[in-house]
């Protein structure tokens, strides 16, 4: 007998809500939010076109294909340390700001 799977559409507004909807731990949700913020900022910097993807890749020690993927917001399989190296290769750096999480 075949089972029918019913899916329900869920709308989320925050990374915390998304993490809960996906069943992620608080730590995994925090990592997802950090990587998302970093990826969005990095994609904007790369797309601004001050440097070629090839120049960024060479400076960061990664491939041009990977830089292009990051510029398109695709960071699947890209470690956070590579994102930070690519950011540095563009002449930028991240600042760390720590704040108490909302309850």
PDB file of N, CA and C in Angstrom:
ATOM      1  N   UNK A   1       0.838  -1.174   0.000  1.00  0.00           N
ATOM      2  CA  UNK A   1       0.000   0.000   0.000  1.00  0.00           C
ATOM      3  C   UNK A   1       0.882   1.236   0.000  1.00  0.00           C
ATOM      4  N   UNK A   2       0.625   2.139  -0.888  1.00  0.00           N
ATOM      5  CA  UNK A   2       1.412   3.366  -1.007  1.00  0.00           C
ATOM      6  C   UNK A   2       0.973   4.368   0.050  1.00  0.00           C
ATOM      7  N   UNK A   3       1.962   5.088   0.571  1.00  0.00           N
ATOM      8  CA  UNK A   3       1.631   6.134   1.541  1.00  0.00           C
ATOM      9  C   UNK A   3       1.654   7.470   0.836  1.00  0.00           C
ATOM     10  N   UNK A   4       0.779   8.331   1.245  1.00  0.00           N
ATOM     11  CA  UNK A   4       0.703   9.666   0.680  1.00  0.00           C
ATOM     12  C   UNK A   4       1.380  10.627   1.637  1.00  0.00           C
ATOM     13  N   UNK A   5       2.262  11.404   1.108  1.00  0.00           N
ATOM     14  CA  UNK A   5       2.973  12.380   1.927  1.00  0.00           C
ATOM     15  C   UNK A   5       2.346  13.746   1.697  1.00  0.00           C
ATOM     16  N   UNK A   6       1.918  14.354   2.763  1.00  0.00           N
ATOM     17  CA  UNK A   6       1.307  15.677   2.673  1.00  0.00           C
ATOM     18  C   UNK A   6       2.339  16.686   3.153  1.00  0.00           C
ATOM     19  N   UNK A   7       2.584  17.683   2.344  1.00  0.00           N
ATOM     20  CA  UNK A   7       3.530  18.715   2.757  1.00  0.00           C
ATOM     21  C   UNK A   7       2.771  19.995   3.048  1.00  0.00           C
ATOM     22  N   UNK A   8       3.319  20.732   3.986  1.00  0.00           N
ATOM     23  CA  UNK A   8       2.694  21.981   4.404  1.00  0.00           C
ATOM     24  C   UNK A   8       3.679  23.103   4.143  1.00  0.00           C
ATOM     25  N   UNK A   9       3.221  24.152   3.524  1.00  0.00           N
ATOM     26  CA  UNK A   9       4.070  25.306   3.251  1.00  0.00           C
ATOM     27  C   UNK A   9       4.245  26.089   4.550  1.00  0.00           C
ATOM     28  N   UNK A  10       5.500  26.442   4.832  1.00  0.00           N
ATOM     29  CA  UNK A  10       5.820  27.202   6.033  1.00  0.00           C
ATOM     30  C   UNK A  10       6.528  28.470   5.601  1.00  0.00           C
ATOM     31  N   UNK A  11       6.084  29.600   6.116  1.00  0.00           N
ATOM     32  CA  UNK A  11       6.727  30.874   5.828  1.00  0.00           C
ATOM     33  C   UNK A  11       7.509  31.302   7.062  1.00  0.00           C
ATOM     34  N   UNK A  12       8.777  31.631   6.853  1.00  0.00           N
ATOM     35  CA  UNK A  12       9.620  32.070   7.969  1.00  0.00           C
ATOM     36  C   UNK A  12      10.166  33.456   7.660  1.00  0.00           C
ATOM     37  N   UNK A  13      10.452  34.196   8.712  1.00  0.00           N
ATOM     38  CA  UNK A  13      10.959  35.552   8.540  1.00  0.00           C
ATOM     39  C   UNK A  13      12.382  35.720   9.059  1.00  0.00           C
ATOM     40  N   UNK A  14      12.813  34.821   9.906  1.00  0.00           N
ATOM     41  CA  UNK A  14      14.143  34.948  10.495  1.00  0.00           C
ATOM     42  C   UNK A  14      14.899  33.634  10.373  1.00  0.00           C
ATOM     43  N   UNK A  15      16.217  33.720  10.557  1.00  0.00           N
ATOM     44  CA  UNK A  15      17.034  32.507  10.538  1.00  0.00           C
ATOM     45  C   UNK A  15      16.635  31.573  11.675  1.00  0.00           C
ATOM     46  N   UNK A  16      16.281  32.162  12.820  1.00  0.00           N
ATOM     47  CA  UNK A  16      15.840  31.344  13.959  1.00  0.00           C
ATOM     48  C   UNK A  16      14.592  30.552  13.583  1.00  0.00           C
ATOM     49  N   UNK A  17      13.643  31.215  12.932  1.00  0.00           N
ATOM     50  CA  UNK A  17      12.420  30.535  12.495  1.00  0.00           C
ATOM     51  C   UNK A  17      12.733  29.427  11.488  1.00  0.00           C
ATOM     52  N   UNK A  18      13.652  29.705  10.569  1.00  0.00           N
ATOM     53  CA  UNK A  18      14.030  28.701   9.579  1.00  0.00           C
ATOM     54  C   UNK A  18      14.685  27.506  10.250  1.00  0.00           C
ATOM     55  N   UNK A  19      15.584  27.778  11.189  1.00  0.00           N
ATOM     56  CA  UNK A  19      16.237  26.695  11.919  1.00  0.00           C
ATOM     57  C   UNK A  19      15.233  25.817  12.643  1.00  0.00           C
ATOM     58  N   UNK A  20      14.242  26.446  13.268  1.00  0.00           N
ATOM     59  CA  UNK A  20      13.202  25.676  13.962  1.00  0.00           C
ATOM     60  C   UNK A  20      12.388  24.856  12.971  1.00  0.00           C
ATOM     61  N   UNK A  21      12.032  25.469  11.832  1.00  0.00           N
ATOM     62  CA  UNK A  21      11.240  24.767  10.820  1.00  0.00           C
ATOM     63  C   UNK A  21      11.990  23.556  10.268  1.00  0.00           C
ATOM     64  N   UNK A  22      13.314  23.677  10.193  1.00  0.00           N
ATOM     65  CA  UNK A  22      14.136  22.575   9.675  1.00  0.00           C
ATOM     66  C   UNK A  22      14.551  21.595  10.761  1.00  0.00           C
ATOM     67  N   UNK A  23      14.237  21.926  12.007  1.00  0.00           N
ATOM     68  CA  UNK A  23      14.601  21.045  13.108  1.00  0.00           C
ATOM     69  C   UNK A  23      16.071  21.121  13.479  1.00  0.00           C
ATOM     70  N   UNK A  24      16.704  22.251  13.201  1.00  0.00           N
ATOM     71  CA  UNK A  24      18.127  22.411  13.500  1.00  0.00           C
ATOM     72  C   UNK A  24      18.351  22.783  14.955  1.00  0.00           C
ATOM     73  N   UNK A  25      19.533  22.469  15.447  1.00  0.00           N
ATOM     74  CA  UNK A  25      19.911  22.871  16.792  1.00  0.00           C
ATOM     75  C   UNK A  25      20.162  24.373  16.812  1.00  0.00           C
ATOM     76  N   UNK A  26      20.238  24.938  17.999  1.00  0.00           N
ATOM     77  CA  UNK A  26      20.531  26.359  18.141  1.00  0.00           C
ATOM     78  C   UNK A  26      21.896  26.662  17.513  1.00  0.00           C
ATOM     79  N   UNK A  27      22.876  25.797  17.737  1.00  0.00           N
ATOM     80  CA  UNK A  27      24.217  26.006  17.187  1.00  0.00           C
ATOM     81  C   UNK A  27      24.205  25.953  15.659  1.00  0.00           C
ATOM     82  N   UNK A  28      23.514  24.977  15.093  1.00  0.00           N
ATOM     83  CA  UNK A  28      23.443  24.870  13.630  1.00  0.00           C
ATOM     84  C   UNK A  28      22.704  26.061  13.021  1.00  0.00           C
ATOM     85  N   UNK A  29      21.682  26.535  13.714  1.00  0.00           N
ATOM     86  CA  UNK A  29      20.946  27.708  13.247  1.00  0.00           C
ATOM     87  C   UNK A  29      21.835  28.943  13.250  1.00  0.00           C
ATOM     88  N   UNK A  30      22.632  29.099  14.316  1.00  0.00           N
ATOM     89  CA  UNK A  30      23.549  30.243  14.408  1.00  0.00           C
ATOM     90  C   UNK A  30      24.585  30.189  13.288  1.00  0.00           C
ATOM     91  N   UNK A  31      25.106  29.009  12.999  1.00  0.00           N
ATOM     92  CA  UNK A  31      26.087  28.863  11.915  1.00  0.00           C
ATOM     93  C   UNK A  31      25.444  29.195  10.573  1.00  0.00           C
ATOM     94  N   UNK A  32      24.229  28.723  10.354  1.00  0.00           N
ATOM     95  CA  UNK A  32      23.525  28.995   9.104  1.00  0.00           C
ATOM     96  C   UNK A  32      23.319  30.503   8.933  1.00  0.00           C
ATOM     97  N   UNK A  33      22.936  31.174   9.998  1.00  0.00           N
ATOM     98  CA  UNK A  33      22.698  32.614   9.922  1.00  0.00           C
ATOM     99  C   UNK A  33      23.998  33.367   9.638  1.00  0.00           C
ATOM    100  N   UNK A  34      25.082  32.986  10.303  1.00  0.00           N
ATOM    101  CA  UNK A  34      26.374  33.626  10.089  1.00  0.00           C
ATOM    102  C   UNK A  34      26.834  33.451   8.641  1.00  0.00           C
ATOM    103  N   UNK A  35      26.770  32.211   8.149  1.00  0.00           N
ATOM    104  CA  UNK A  35      27.203  31.934   6.779  1.00  0.00           C
ATOM    105  C   UNK A  35      26.331  32.657   5.760  1.00  0.00           C
ATOM    106  N   UNK A  36      25.046  32.742   6.038  1.00  0.00           N
ATOM    107  CA  UNK A  36      24.148  33.449   5.130  1.00  0.00           C
ATOM    108  C   UNK A  36      24.503  34.926   5.049  1.00  0.00           C
ATOM    109  N   UNK A  37      24.698  35.555   6.208  1.00  0.00           N
ATOM    110  CA  UNK A  37      25.068  36.973   6.225  1.00  0.00           C
ATOM    111  C   UNK A  37      26.390  37.208   5.493  1.00  0.00           C
ATOM    112  N   UNK A  38      27.364  36.339   5.749  1.00  0.00           N
ATOM    113  CA  UNK A  38      28.671  36.462   5.109  1.00  0.00           C
ATOM    114  C   UNK A  38      28.554  36.263   3.598  1.00  0.00           C
ATOM    115  N   UNK A  39      27.783  35.289   3.176  1.00  0.00           N
ATOM    116  CA  UNK A  39      27.620  35.004   1.750  1.00  0.00           C
ATOM    117  C   UNK A  39      26.951  36.165   1.019  1.00  0.00           C
ATOM    118  N   UNK A  40      25.922  36.741   1.610  1.00  0.00           N
ATOM    119  CA  UNK A  40      25.226  37.869   0.974  1.00  0.00           C
ATOM    120  C   UNK A  40      26.180  39.046   0.787  1.00  0.00           C
ATOM    121  N   UNK A  41      26.930  39.372   1.845  1.00  0.00           N
ATOM    122  CA  UNK A  41      27.879  40.485   1.759  1.00  0.00           C
ATOM    123  C   UNK A  41      28.964  40.194   0.722  1.00  0.00           C
ATOM    124  N   UNK A  42      29.476  38.985   0.736  1.00  0.00           N
ATOM    125  CA  UNK A  42      30.553  38.606  -0.178  1.00  0.00           C
ATOM    126  C   UNK A  42      30.075  38.610  -1.623  1.00  0.00           C
ATOM    127  N   UNK A  43      28.879  38.122  -1.864  1.00  0.00           N
ATOM    128  CA  UNK A  43      28.331  38.119  -3.229  1.00  0.00           C
ATOM    129  C   UNK A  43      28.230  39.547  -3.764  1.00  0.00           C
ATOM    130  N   UNK A  44      27.788  40.483  -2.937  1.00  0.00           N
ATOM    131  CA  UNK A  44      27.683  41.886  -3.359  1.00  0.00           C
ATOM    132  C   UNK A  44      29.062  42.454  -3.699  1.00  0.00           C
ATOM    133  N   UNK A  45      30.050  42.135  -2.882  1.00  0.00           N
ATOM    134  CA  UNK A  45      31.412  42.628  -3.121  1.00  0.00           C
ATOM    135  C   UNK A  45      31.958  42.072  -4.435  1.00  0.00           C
ATOM    136  N   UNK A  46      31.805  40.778  -4.644  1.00  0.00           N
ATOM    137  CA  UNK A  46      32.323  40.143  -5.859  1.00  0.00           C
ATOM    138  C   UNK A  46      31.601  40.693  -7.088  1.00  0.00           C
ATOM    139  N   UNK A  47      30.290  40.831  -6.994  1.00  0.00           N
ATOM    140  CA  UNK A  47      29.506  41.309  -8.125  1.00  0.00           C
ATOM    141  C   UNK A  47      29.784  42.771  -8.458  1.00  0.00           C
ATOM    142  N   UNK A  48      30.308  43.518  -7.491  1.00  0.00           N
ATOM    143  CA  UNK A  48      30.657  44.920  -7.754  1.00  0.00           C
ATOM    144  C   UNK A  48      31.755  45.012  -8.801  1.00  0.00           C
ATOM    145  N   UNK A  49      32.511  43.925  -8.977  1.00  0.00           N
ATOM    146  CA  UNK A  49      33.446  43.827 -10.082  1.00  0.00           C
ATOM    147  C   UNK A  49      34.756  44.576  -9.963  1.00  0.00           C
ATOM    148  N   UNK A  50      35.207  44.874  -8.757  1.00  0.00           N
ATOM    149  CA  UNK A  50      36.491  45.550  -8.608  1.00  0.00           C
ATOM    150  C   UNK A  50      37.661  44.651  -9.033  1.00  0.00           C
ATOM    151  N   UNK A  51      37.494  43.360  -8.833  1.00  0.00           N
ATOM    152  CA  UNK A  51      38.505  42.370  -9.223  1.00  0.00           C
ATOM    153  C   UNK A  51      37.838  41.279 -10.049  1.00  0.00           C
ATOM    154  N   UNK A  52      38.598  40.627 -10.904  1.00  0.00           N
ATOM    155  CA  UNK A  52      38.049  39.500 -11.656  1.00  0.00           C
ATOM    156  C   UNK A  52      37.913  38.303 -10.730  1.00  0.00           C
ATOM    157  N   UNK A  53      37.060  37.399 -11.123  1.00  0.00           N
ATOM    158  CA  UNK A  53      36.903  36.172 -10.347  1.00  0.00           C
ATOM    159  C   UNK A  53      38.221  35.408 -10.296  1.00  0.00           C
ATOM    160  N   UNK A  54      38.947  35.423 -11.390  1.00  0.00           N
ATOM    161  CA  UNK A  54      40.234  34.720 -11.448  1.00  0.00           C
ATOM    162  C   UNK A  54      41.246  35.339 -10.482  1.00  0.00           C
ATOM    163  N   UNK A  55      41.282  36.662 -10.403  1.00  0.00           N
ATOM    164  CA  UNK A  55      42.217  37.334  -9.492  1.00  0.00           C
ATOM    165  C   UNK A  55      41.866  37.049  -8.039  1.00  0.00           C
ATOM    166  N   UNK A  56      40.588  37.064  -7.727  1.00  0.00           N
ATOM    167  CA  UNK A  56      40.152  36.750  -6.365  1.00  0.00           C
ATOM    168  C   UNK A  56      40.519  35.313  -6.024  1.00  0.00           C
ATOM    169  N   UNK A  57      40.254  34.406  -6.951  1.00  0.00           N
ATOM    170  CA  UNK A  57      40.542  32.986  -6.730  1.00  0.00           C
ATOM    171  C   UNK A  57      42.023  32.753  -6.483  1.00  0.00           C
ATOM    172  N   UNK A  58      42.860  33.371  -7.289  1.00  0.00           N
ATOM    173  CA  UNK A  58      44.309  33.190  -7.132  1.00  0.00           C
ATOM    174  C   UNK A  58      44.765  33.689  -5.765  1.00  0.00           C
ATOM    175  N   UNK A  59      44.301  34.854  -5.374  1.00  0.00           N
ATOM    176  CA  UNK A  59      44.681  35.427  -4.090  1.00  0.00           C
ATOM    177  C   UNK A  59      44.160  34.603  -2.914  1.00  0.00           C
ATOM    178  N   UNK A  60      42.974  34.021  -3.067  1.00  0.00           N
ATOM    179  CA  UNK A  60      42.350  33.247  -1.991  1.00  0.00           C
ATOM    180  C   UNK A  60      42.804  31.788  -1.970  1.00  0.00           C
ATOM    181  N   UNK A  61      43.495  31.364  -3.023  1.00  0.00           N
ATOM    182  CA  UNK A  61      43.931  29.966  -3.087  1.00  0.00           C
ATOM    183  C   UNK A  61      42.787  29.004  -3.354  1.00  0.00           C
ATOM    184  N   UNK A  62      41.857  29.427  -4.195  1.00  0.00           N
ATOM    185  CA  UNK A  62      40.737  28.569  -4.554  1.00  0.00           C
ATOM    186  C   UNK A  62      40.514  28.687  -6.059  1.00  0.00           C
ATOM    187  N   UNK A  63      39.458  28.081  -6.562  1.00  0.00           N
ATOM    188  CA  UNK A  63      39.212  28.096  -8.006  1.00  0.00           C
ATOM    189  C   UNK A  63      38.303  29.258  -8.414  1.00  0.00           C
ATOM    190  N   UNK A  64      38.427  29.657  -9.677  1.00  0.00           N
ATOM    191  CA  UNK A  64      37.554  30.692 -10.225  1.00  0.00           C
ATOM    192  C   UNK A  64      36.113  30.207 -10.199  1.00  0.00           C
ATOM    193  N   UNK A  65      35.902  28.930 -10.455  1.00  0.00           N
ATOM    194  CA  UNK A  65      34.557  28.361 -10.434  1.00  0.00           C
ATOM    195  C   UNK A  65      33.920  28.528  -9.057  1.00  0.00           C
ATOM    196  N   UNK A  66      34.713  28.311  -8.019  1.00  0.00           N
ATOM    197  CA  UNK A  66      34.199  28.456  -6.657  1.00  0.00           C
ATOM    198  C   UNK A  66      33.853  29.921  -6.369  1.00  0.00           C
ATOM    199  N   UNK A  67      34.689  30.846  -6.817  1.00  0.00           N
ATOM    200  CA  UNK A  67      34.416  32.277  -6.612  1.00  0.00           C
ATOM    201  C   UNK A  67      33.134  32.666  -7.338  1.00  0.00           C
ATOM    202  N   UNK A  68      32.948  32.166  -8.546  1.00  0.00           N
ATOM    203  CA  UNK A  68      31.725  32.445  -9.299  1.00  0.00           C
ATOM    204  C   UNK A  68      30.505  31.890  -8.562  1.00  0.00           C
ATOM    205  N   UNK A  69      30.630  30.690  -8.020  1.00  0.00           N
ATOM    206  CA  UNK A  69      29.524  30.099  -7.259  1.00  0.00           C
ATOM    207  C   UNK A  69      29.183  30.968  -6.047  1.00  0.00           C
ATOM    208  N   UNK A  70      30.199  31.433  -5.332  1.00  0.00           N
ATOM    209  CA  UNK A  70      29.975  32.298  -4.166  1.00  0.00           C
ATOM    210  C   UNK A  70      29.284  33.588  -4.604  1.00  0.00           C
ATOM    211  N   UNK A  71      29.730  34.158  -5.716  1.00  0.00           N
ATOM    212  CA  UNK A  71      29.126  35.388  -6.235  1.00  0.00           C
ATOM    213  C   UNK A  71      27.649  35.189  -6.555  1.00  0.00           C
ATOM    214  N   UNK A  72      27.278  33.961  -6.890  1.00  0.00           N
ATOM    215  CA  UNK A  72      25.888  33.625  -7.200  1.00  0.00           C
ATOM    216  C   UNK A  72      25.114  33.140  -5.971  1.00  0.00           C
ATOM    217  N   UNK A  73      25.771  33.202  -4.791  1.00  0.00           N
ATOM    218  CA  UNK A  73      25.104  32.797  -3.555  1.00  0.00           C
ATOM    219  C   UNK A  73      25.089  31.312  -3.299  1.00  0.00           C
ATOM    220  N   UNK A  74      25.823  30.551  -4.094  1.00  0.00           N
ATOM    221  CA  UNK A  74      25.869  29.097  -3.926  1.00  0.00           C
ATOM    222  C   UNK A  74      27.111  28.721  -3.128  1.00  0.00           C
ATOM    223  N   UNK A  75      26.936  28.454  -1.852  1.00  0.00           N
ATOM    224  CA  UNK A  75      28.085  28.095  -1.013  1.00  0.00           C
ATOM    225  C   UNK A  75      28.007  26.653  -0.536  1.00  0.00           C
ATOM    226  N   UNK A  76      27.181  25.846  -1.192  1.00  0.00           N
ATOM    227  CA  UNK A  76      27.111  24.429  -0.845  1.00  0.00           C
ATOM    228  C   UNK A  76      28.492  23.803  -1.060  1.00  0.00           C
ATOM    229  N   UNK A  77      29.020  23.191  -0.037  1.00  0.00           N
ATOM    230  CA  UNK A  77      30.328  22.558  -0.146  1.00  0.00           C
ATOM    231  C   UNK A  77      31.496  23.522   0.021  1.00  0.00           C
ATOM    232  N   UNK A  78      31.221  24.773   0.348  1.00  0.00           N
ATOM    233  CA  UNK A  78      32.280  25.764   0.556  1.00  0.00           C
ATOM    234  C   UNK A  78      32.400  26.000   2.060  1.00  0.00           C
ATOM    235  N   UNK A  79      33.585  25.799   2.589  1.00  0.00           N
ATOM    236  CA  UNK A  79      33.780  25.970   4.031  1.00  0.00           C
ATOM    237  C   UNK A  79      33.794  27.451   4.407  1.00  0.00           C
ATOM    238  N   UNK A  80      33.538  27.703   5.666  1.00  0.00           N
ATOM    239  CA  UNK A  80      33.541  29.078   6.162  1.00  0.00           C
ATOM    240  C   UNK A  80      34.926  29.690   6.033  1.00  0.00           C
ATOM    241  N   UNK A  81      35.983  28.896   6.226  1.00  0.00           N
ATOM    242  CA  UNK A  81      37.336  29.458   6.090  1.00  0.00           C
ATOM    243  C   UNK A  81      37.616  29.890   4.661  1.00  0.00           C
ATOM    244  N   UNK A  82      37.080  29.196   3.670  1.00  0.00           N
ATOM    245  CA  UNK A  82      37.252  29.625   2.275  1.00  0.00           C
ATOM    246  C   UNK A  82      36.492  30.932   2.038  1.00  0.00           C
ATOM    247  N   UNK A  83      35.296  31.052   2.599  1.00  0.00           N
ATOM    248  CA  UNK A  83      34.553  32.307   2.462  1.00  0.00           C
ATOM    249  C   UNK A  83      35.361  33.472   3.035  1.00  0.00           C
ATOM    250  N   UNK A  84      35.984  33.260   4.168  1.00  0.00           N
ATOM    251  CA  UNK A  84      36.781  34.318   4.799  1.00  0.00           C
ATOM    252  C   UNK A  84      38.020  34.630   3.967  1.00  0.00           C
ATOM    253  N   UNK A  85      38.660  33.608   3.391  1.00  0.00           N
ATOM    254  CA  UNK A  85      39.825  33.850   2.521  1.00  0.00           C
ATOM    255  C   UNK A  85      39.424  34.624   1.270  1.00  0.00           C
ATOM    256  N   UNK A  86      38.269  34.313   0.705  1.00  0.00           N
ATOM    257  CA  UNK A  86      37.784  35.038  -0.472  1.00  0.00           C
ATOM    258  C   UNK A  86      37.475  36.480  -0.090  1.00  0.00           C
ATOM    259  N   UNK A  87      36.880  36.678   1.065  1.00  0.00           N
ATOM    260  CA  UNK A  87      36.609  38.026   1.536  1.00  0.00           C
ATOM    261  C   UNK A  87      37.912  38.823   1.647  1.00  0.00           C
ATOM    262  N   UNK A  88      38.927  38.229   2.252  1.00  0.00           N
ATOM    263  CA  UNK A  88      40.224  38.900   2.382  1.00  0.00           C
ATOM    264  C   UNK A  88      40.838  39.195   1.020  1.00  0.00           C
ATOM    265  N   UNK A  89      40.654  38.297   0.071  1.00  0.00           N
ATOM    266  CA  UNK A  89      41.204  38.476  -1.269  1.00  0.00           C
ATOM    267  C   UNK A  89      40.575  39.665  -1.992  1.00  0.00           C
ATOM    268  N   UNK A  90      39.377  40.061  -1.557  1.00  0.00           N
ATOM    269  CA  UNK A  90      38.726  41.221  -2.170  1.00  0.00           C
ATOM    270  C   UNK A  90      39.151  42.524  -1.504  1.00  0.00           C
ATOM    271  N   UNK A  91      40.015  42.410  -0.494  1.00  0.00           N
ATOM    272  CA  UNK A  91      40.460  43.608   0.214  1.00  0.00           C
ATOM    273  C   UNK A  91      39.541  44.017   1.351  1.00  0.00           C
ATOM    274  N   UNK A  92      38.693  43.113   1.761  1.00  0.00           N
ATOM    275  CA  UNK A  92      37.753  43.379   2.849  1.00  0.00           C
ATOM    276  C   UNK A  92      38.057  42.450   4.023  1.00  0.00           C
ATOM    277  N   UNK A  93      37.510  42.791   5.155  1.00  0.00           N
ATOM    278  CA  UNK A  93      37.599  41.909   6.310  1.00  0.00           C
ATOM    279  C   UNK A  93      36.291  41.995   7.069  1.00  0.00           C
ATOM    280  N   UNK A  94      35.989  40.949   7.792  1.00  0.00           N
ATOM    281  CA  UNK A  94      34.766  40.910   8.599  1.00  0.00           C
ATOM    282  C   UNK A  94      35.079  41.419   9.994  1.00  0.00           C
ATOM    283  N   UNK A  95      34.120  42.037  10.612  1.00  0.00           N
ATOM    284  CA  UNK A  95      34.240  42.427  12.003  1.00  0.00           C
ATOM    285  C   UNK A  95      33.323  41.537  12.825  1.00  0.00           C
ATOM    286  N   UNK A  96      33.799  41.136  13.966  1.00  0.00           N
ATOM    287  CA  UNK A  96      32.998  40.265  14.831  1.00  0.00           C
ATOM    288  C   UNK A  96      32.274  41.138  15.847  1.00  0.00           C
ATOM    289  N   UNK A  97      31.001  40.927  15.917  1.00  0.00           N
ATOM    290  CA  UNK A  97      30.164  41.604  16.912  1.00  0.00           C
ATOM    291  C   UNK A  97      29.385  40.512  17.618  1.00  0.00           C
ATOM    292  N   UNK A  98      29.511  40.463  18.908  1.00  0.00           N
ATOM    293  CA  UNK A  98      28.833  39.422  19.683  1.00  0.00           C
ATOM    294  C   UNK A  98      27.709  40.082  20.476  1.00  0.00           C
ATOM    295  N   UNK A  99      26.536  39.466  20.416  1.00  0.00           N
ATOM    296  CA  UNK A  99      25.409  39.999  21.172  1.00  0.00           C
ATOM    297  C   UNK A  99      24.613  38.846  21.745  1.00  0.00           C
ATOM    298  N   UNK A 100      23.888  39.113  22.769  1.00  0.00           N
ATOM    299  CA  UNK A 100      23.050  38.108  23.416  1.00  0.00           C
ATOM    300  C   UNK A 100      21.914  37.742  22.466  1.00  0.00           C
ATOM    301  N   UNK A 101      21.686  36.439  22.315  1.00  0.00           N
ATOM    302  CA  UNK A 101      20.615  35.975  21.441  1.00  0.00           C
ATOM    303  C   UNK A 101      19.261  36.287  22.063  1.00  0.00           C
ATOM    304  N   UNK A 102      18.299  36.563  21.217  1.00  0.00           N
ATOM    305  CA  UNK A 102      16.930  36.813  21.689  1.00  0.00           C
ATOM    306  C   UNK A 102      16.365  35.520  22.256  1.00  0.00           C
ATOM    307  N   UNK A 103      15.619  35.638  23.300  1.00  0.00           N
ATOM    308  CA  UNK A 103      15.053  34.442  23.955  1.00  0.00           C
ATOM    309  C   UNK A 103      13.937  33.828  23.170  1.00  0.00           C
TER     310      UNK A 103
END
